[in-house]
Short mmCIF file of C-alpha atoms in Angstrom, two decimals:
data_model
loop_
_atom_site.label_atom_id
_atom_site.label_comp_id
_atom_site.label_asym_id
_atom_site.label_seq_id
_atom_site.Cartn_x
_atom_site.Cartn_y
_atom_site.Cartn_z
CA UNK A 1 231.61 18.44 -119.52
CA UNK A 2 232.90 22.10 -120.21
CA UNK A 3 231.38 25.28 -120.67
CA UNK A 4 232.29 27.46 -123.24
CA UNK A 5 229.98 30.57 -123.50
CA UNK A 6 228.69 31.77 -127.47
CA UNK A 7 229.22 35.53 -127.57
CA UNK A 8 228.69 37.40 -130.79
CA UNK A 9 231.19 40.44 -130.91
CA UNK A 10 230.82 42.61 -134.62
CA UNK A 11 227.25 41.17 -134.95
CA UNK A 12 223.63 42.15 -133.53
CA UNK A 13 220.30 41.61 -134.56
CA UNK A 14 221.40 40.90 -137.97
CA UNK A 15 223.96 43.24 -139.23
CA UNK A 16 227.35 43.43 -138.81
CA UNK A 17 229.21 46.36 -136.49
CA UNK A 18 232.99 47.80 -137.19
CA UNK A 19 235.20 48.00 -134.35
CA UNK A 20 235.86 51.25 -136.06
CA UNK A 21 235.31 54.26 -137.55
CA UNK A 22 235.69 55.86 -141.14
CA UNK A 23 239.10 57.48 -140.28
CA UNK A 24 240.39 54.19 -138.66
CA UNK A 25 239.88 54.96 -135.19
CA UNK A 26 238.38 52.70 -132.78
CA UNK A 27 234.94 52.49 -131.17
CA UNK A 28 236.14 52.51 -127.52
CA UNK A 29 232.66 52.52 -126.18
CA UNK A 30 231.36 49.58 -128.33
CA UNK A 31 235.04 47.63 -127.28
CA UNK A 32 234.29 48.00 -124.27
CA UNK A 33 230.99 46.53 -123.71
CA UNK A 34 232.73 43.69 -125.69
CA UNK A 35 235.37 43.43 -123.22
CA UNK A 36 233.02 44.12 -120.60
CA UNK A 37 230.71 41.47 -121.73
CA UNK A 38 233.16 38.82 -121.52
CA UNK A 39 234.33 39.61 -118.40
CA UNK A 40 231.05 39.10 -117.23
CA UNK A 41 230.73 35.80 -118.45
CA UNK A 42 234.36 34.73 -117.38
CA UNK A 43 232.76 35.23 -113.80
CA UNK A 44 230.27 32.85 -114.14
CA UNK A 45 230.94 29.82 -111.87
CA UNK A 46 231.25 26.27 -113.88
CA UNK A 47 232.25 28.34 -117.41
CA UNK A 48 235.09 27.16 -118.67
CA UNK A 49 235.53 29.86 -121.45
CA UNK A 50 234.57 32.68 -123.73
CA UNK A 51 234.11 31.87 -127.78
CA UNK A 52 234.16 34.50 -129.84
CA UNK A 53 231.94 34.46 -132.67
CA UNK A 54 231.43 37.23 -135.56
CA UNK A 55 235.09 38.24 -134.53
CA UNK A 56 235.00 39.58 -138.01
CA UNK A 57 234.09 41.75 -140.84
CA UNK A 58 231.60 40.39 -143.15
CA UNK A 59 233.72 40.29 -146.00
CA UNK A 60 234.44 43.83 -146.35
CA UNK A 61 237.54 44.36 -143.81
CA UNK A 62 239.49 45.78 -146.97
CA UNK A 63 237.18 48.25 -146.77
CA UNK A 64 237.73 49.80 -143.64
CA UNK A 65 241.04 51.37 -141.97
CA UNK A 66 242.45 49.38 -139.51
CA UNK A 67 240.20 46.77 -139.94
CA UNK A 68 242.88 43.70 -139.45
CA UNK A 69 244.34 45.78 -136.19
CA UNK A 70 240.90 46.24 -134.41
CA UNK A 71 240.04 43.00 -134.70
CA UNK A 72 243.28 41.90 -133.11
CA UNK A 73 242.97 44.03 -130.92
CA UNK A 74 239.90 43.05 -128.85
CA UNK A 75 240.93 39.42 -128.55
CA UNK A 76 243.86 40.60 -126.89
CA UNK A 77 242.17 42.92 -124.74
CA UNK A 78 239.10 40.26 -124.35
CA UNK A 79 241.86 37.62 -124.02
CA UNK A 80 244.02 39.55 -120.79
CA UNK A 81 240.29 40.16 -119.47
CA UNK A 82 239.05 36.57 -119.13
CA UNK A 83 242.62 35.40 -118.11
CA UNK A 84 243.19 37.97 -115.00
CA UNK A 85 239.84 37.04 -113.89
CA UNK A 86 240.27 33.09 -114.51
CA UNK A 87 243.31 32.09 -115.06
CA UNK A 88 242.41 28.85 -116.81
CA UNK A 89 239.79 30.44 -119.35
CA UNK A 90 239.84 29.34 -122.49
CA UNK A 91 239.11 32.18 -124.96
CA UNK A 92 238.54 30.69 -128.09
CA UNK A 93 237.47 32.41 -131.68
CA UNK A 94 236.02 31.06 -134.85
CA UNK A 95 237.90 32.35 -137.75
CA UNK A 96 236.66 32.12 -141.15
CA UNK A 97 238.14 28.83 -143.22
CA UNK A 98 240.14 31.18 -146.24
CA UNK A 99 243.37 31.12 -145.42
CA UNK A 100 244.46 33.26 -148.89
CA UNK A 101 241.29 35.76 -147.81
CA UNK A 102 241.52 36.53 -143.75
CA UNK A 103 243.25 39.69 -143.65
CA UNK A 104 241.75 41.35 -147.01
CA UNK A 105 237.61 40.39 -146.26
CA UNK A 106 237.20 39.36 -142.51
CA UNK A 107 240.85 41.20 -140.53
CA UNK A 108 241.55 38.22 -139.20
CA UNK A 109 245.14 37.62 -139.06
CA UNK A 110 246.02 34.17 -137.84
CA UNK A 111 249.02 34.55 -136.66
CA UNK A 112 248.33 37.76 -134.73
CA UNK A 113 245.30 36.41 -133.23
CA UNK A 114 246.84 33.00 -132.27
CA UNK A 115 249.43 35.05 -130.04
CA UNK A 116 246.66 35.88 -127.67
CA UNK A 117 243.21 33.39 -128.04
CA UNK A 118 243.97 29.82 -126.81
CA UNK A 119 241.74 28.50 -129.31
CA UNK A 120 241.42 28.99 -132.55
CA UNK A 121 238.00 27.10 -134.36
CA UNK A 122 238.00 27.75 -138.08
CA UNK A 123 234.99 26.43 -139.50
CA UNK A 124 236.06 24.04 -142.13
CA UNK A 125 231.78 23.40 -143.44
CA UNK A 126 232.58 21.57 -146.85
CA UNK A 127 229.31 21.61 -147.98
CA UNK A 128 229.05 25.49 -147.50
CA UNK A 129 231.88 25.68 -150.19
CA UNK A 130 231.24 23.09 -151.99
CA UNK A 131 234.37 20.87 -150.66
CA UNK A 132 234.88 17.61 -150.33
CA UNK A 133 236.49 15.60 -147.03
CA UNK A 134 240.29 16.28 -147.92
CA UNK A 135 239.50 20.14 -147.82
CA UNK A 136 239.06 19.63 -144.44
CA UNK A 137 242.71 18.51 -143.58
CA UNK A 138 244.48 20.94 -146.17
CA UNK A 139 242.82 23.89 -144.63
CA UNK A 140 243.43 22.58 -141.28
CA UNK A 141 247.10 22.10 -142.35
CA UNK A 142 247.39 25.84 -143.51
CA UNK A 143 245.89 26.81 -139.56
CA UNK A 144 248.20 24.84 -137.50
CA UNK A 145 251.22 26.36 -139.65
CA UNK A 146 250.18 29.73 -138.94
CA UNK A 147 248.67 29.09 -135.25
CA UNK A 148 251.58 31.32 -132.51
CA UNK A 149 250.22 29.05 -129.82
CA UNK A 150 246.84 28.65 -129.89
CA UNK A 151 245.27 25.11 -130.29
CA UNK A 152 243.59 24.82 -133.76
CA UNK A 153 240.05 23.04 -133.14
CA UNK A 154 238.85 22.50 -136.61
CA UNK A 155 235.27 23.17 -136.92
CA UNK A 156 233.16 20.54 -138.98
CA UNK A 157 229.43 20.58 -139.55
CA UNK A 158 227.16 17.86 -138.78
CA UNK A 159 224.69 17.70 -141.03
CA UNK A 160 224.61 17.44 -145.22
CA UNK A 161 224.41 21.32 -146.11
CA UNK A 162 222.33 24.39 -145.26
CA UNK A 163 220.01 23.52 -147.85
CA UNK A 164 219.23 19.92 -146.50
CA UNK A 165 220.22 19.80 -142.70
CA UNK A 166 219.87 16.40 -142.25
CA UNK A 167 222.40 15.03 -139.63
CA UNK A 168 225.51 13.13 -141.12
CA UNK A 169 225.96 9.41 -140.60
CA UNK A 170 228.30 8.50 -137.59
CA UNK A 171 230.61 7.04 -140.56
CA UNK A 172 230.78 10.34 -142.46
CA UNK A 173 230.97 12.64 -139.53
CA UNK A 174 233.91 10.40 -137.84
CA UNK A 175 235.83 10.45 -141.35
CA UNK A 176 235.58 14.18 -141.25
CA UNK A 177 236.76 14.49 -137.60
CA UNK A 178 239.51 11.84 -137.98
CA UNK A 179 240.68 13.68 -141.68
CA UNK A 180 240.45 17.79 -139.46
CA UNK A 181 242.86 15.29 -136.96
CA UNK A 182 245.25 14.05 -139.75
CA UNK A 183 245.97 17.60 -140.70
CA UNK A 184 247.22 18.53 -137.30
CA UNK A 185 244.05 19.74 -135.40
CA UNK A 186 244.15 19.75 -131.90
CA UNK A 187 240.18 19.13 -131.49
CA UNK A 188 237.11 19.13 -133.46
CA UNK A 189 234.28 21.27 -132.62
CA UNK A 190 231.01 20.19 -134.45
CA UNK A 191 228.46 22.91 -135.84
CA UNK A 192 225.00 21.96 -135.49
CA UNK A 193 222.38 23.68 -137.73
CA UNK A 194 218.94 24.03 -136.39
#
């Protein structure tokens, strides 16, 4: 078993933080307690890596300068962090599942970010837009095409929806894990709710 450690980076106690301010430029202090935070927890003996969660606007990136750039910017810095401490780290970061939508409302740009995290998770949760199985491969299709080296470990969910969180049958949640594998994933990461 592996340890990957949950840290929430543009998030806290409920609302979102930018990475910068209103003329564009960055919050050095607050990326640094980021980067500082992770480096703290790539010390930690047994870990086995950092995930990034929140690495994100809440859908209003397009309204912020340099949104897409800040964003990119502390997973690289996080990233060359948790690497010169531990070499074999594994910095991973969920990304949001809208390929046509990344850079415009969250700043995430795939194939930026893949050039420095070694994992990339989006979180493919059908029921949270109303998708069916096959959603799950095209979108994880669209990831691995745009994935600069990172590993694409599509994120499923394991229960029915948000609404009713009752856990999946082993039959449905394998044919969603073997359908994220048949569109090129490199792992599946399952999302508990509750």
């Amino acid at each position: 078993m592996k340890v990957h450690i949950w840290m929430l980076v543009c998030y806290n106690g409920g609302d979102w933080v930018s990475p910068v301010r209103d003329d564009g430029s960055y919050k050095h202090a607050f990326i640094n307690q980021k980067i500082n935070e992770a480096k703290y927890y790539a010390k930690i003996s047994g870990v086995a890596g950092v995930h990034l969660d929140y690495m994100r606007y809440g859908g209003t990136a397009h309204k912020h300068i340099n949104a897409v750039q800040s964003i990119t910017y502390i997973v690289k810095k996080i990233s060359y962090a948790d690497h010169s401490i531990k070499p074999n780290a594994i910095v991973s970061v969920a990304v949001m599942p809208e390929p046509d939508m990344m850079l415009y409302y969250y700043g995430q740009d795939i194939p930026q970010l893949s050039k420095y995290a070694d994992a990339l998770l989006p979180m493919v949760y059908k029921s949270a837009y109303g998708k069916n199985t096959n959603w799950i491969k095209s979108v994880t299709k669209t990831f691995v095409k745009q994935s600069n080296g990172a590993k694409i470990w599509t994120g499923i969910e394991s229960y029915k929806s948000e609404n009713n969180p009752v856990s999946l049958s082993y039959a449905a949640l394998m044919k969603d894990a073997r359908t994220a594998m048949a569109g090129g994933a490199d792992g599946v990461v399952i999302f508990r709710i509750g």
